[in-house]
């Protein structure tokens, strides 16, 4: 496949049609007898994805896999973050997929091993790594079989379990993933003291901590405030009840917020009516559940137990999220036809219902926040 698709005339055609509608291309007949239009469209689609998701692959000679593999692959931004501060002699990726994470995670390791049971996908990665002048041992094997046979020790194991069943339905419980993490975690700890597992951002954090052993840290990784993945960092020497939760918002100027999981249960929030500043945590923090920890760390007061909005009279610059200078207003102060960004949290009306009720437009620089305190429902406006 790679040899045919990399023919110079085929590549010229692909590059000339990067902006062409893909559906219209699929209706055309391929001008190359040995390369189908579907194969060429897949390469065009891959290049389009790479432009935004992993631009380091925008090189001549790179081959892109089917859509599902592109969707499941990590972005370059999250892969580069994962690779920070990792180094050693030997690294193994037990579910390498399209190899994005492996490429960056393995940068500071002497020996690199990629395991993938899809032979066609592994050959694509092998080809691409040759283009990128990157060396590795490539193993086409079922992960469980490899663990049963292998007695070699590695400095770091990485794996990203498949989160879909044979019908492509999404799965979230650890025992439903492929591989089943609950079945193999002891085997993993036999061949490495350090393990990193990538999981869906929808998985429950308390469930992870109770189900997995030796969890050092859970990293919630967002990119521009969209939570993309959870990383579970495991170390065989980790003491129980010391798990750290870290909230990271990449491609933003926000600081990482971290807290000990067990301390969140002991932390206490104070409550207040709105003061000068309103603090809205980023989505990584909201996923973490560290609502009392963030209140304590930054000296903030909550508006309501279920709102997760915070307030102070002093500006706290390092807060991980949005900070708005606000005032409480009456609904009569909302002028018909005015323009606002609308936020509705813990309030019976949705943003669309608010726009319709008050006959206002969406957008602009100012915000209207519909929420409630412990006393009553309120409307806030930025000043």
CSV table of N, CA and C in Angstrom, one decimal, residues 4 44 55 61 83 91 100 122 145 156 164 178 224 228 248 254 302 311 359:
chain,number,residue,atom,x,y,z
A,4,UNK,N,2.7,2.0,-3.4
A,4,UNK,CA,1.8,2.5,-4.4
A,4,UNK,C,1.3,4.0,-4.2
A,44,UNK,N,-5.6,12.3,1.9
A,44,UNK,CA,-5.9,13.8,1.9
A,44,UNK,C,-6.5,14.1,3.3
A,55,UNK,N,1.1,18.3,13.5
A,55,UNK,CA,1.8,18.9,12.3
A,55,UNK,C,3.2,18.4,12.1
A,61,UNK,N,6.3,11.7,2.1
A,61,UNK,CA,6.5,10.3,2.4
A,61,UNK,C,5.8,9.7,3.5
A,83,UNK,N,5.4,13.7,27.5
A,83,UNK,CA,6.9,13.4,27.4
A,83,UNK,C,7.8,14.2,28.3
A,91,UNK,N,11.9,2.0,26.9
A,91,UNK,CA,10.5,2.4,26.9
A,91,UNK,C,9.7,1.4,26.0
A,100,UNK,N,1.7,8.3,17.8
A,100,UNK,CA,1.9,9.7,18.2
A,100,UNK,C,2.5,9.8,19.6
A,122,UNK,N,0.8,-1.2,12.1
A,122,UNK,CA,2.2,-1.3,12.6
A,122,UNK,C,3.2,-1.0,11.4
A,145,UNK,N,-0.6,-11.9,25.1
A,145,UNK,CA,0.4,-12.9,24.8
A,145,UNK,C,1.8,-12.5,25.1
A,156,UNK,N,9.9,2.3,31.5
A,156,UNK,CA,8.5,2.9,31.4
A,156,UNK,C,7.6,2.1,30.5
A,164,UNK,N,-13.6,1.0,22.6
A,164,UNK,CA,-14.8,0.7,21.8
A,164,UNK,C,-14.9,-0.9,21.7
A,178,UNK,N,-10.0,-2.8,26.2
A,178,UNK,CA,-9.1,-3.9,25.6
A,178,UNK,C,-7.7,-3.3,25.5
A,224,UNK,N,-7.0,24.1,25.4
A,224,UNK,CA,-7.9,25.2,25.2
A,224,UNK,C,-9.3,25.0,25.9
A,228,UNK,N,-9.4,16.5,27.1
A,228,UNK,CA,-9.1,15.5,26.0
A,228,UNK,C,-8.9,14.1,26.6
A,248,UNK,N,-4.6,20.3,34.1
A,248,UNK,CA,-3.7,21.0,33.1
A,248,UNK,C,-4.6,21.5,32.0
A,254,UNK,N,-3.0,29.5,31.8
A,254,UNK,CA,-3.4,29.1,33.1
A,254,UNK,C,-2.4,28.1,33.8
A,302,UNK,N,-17.5,30.3,47.8
A,302,UNK,CA,-18.4,29.8,46.8
A,302,UNK,C,-19.8,30.5,46.9
A,311,UNK,N,-16.0,33.6,44.5
A,311,UNK,CA,-16.0,35.1,44.5
A,311,UNK,C,-15.0,35.6,45.6
A,359,UNK,N,-35.0,39.0,25.0
A,359,UNK,CA,-34.8,39.6,23.7
A,359,UNK,C,-33.4,40.2,23.5
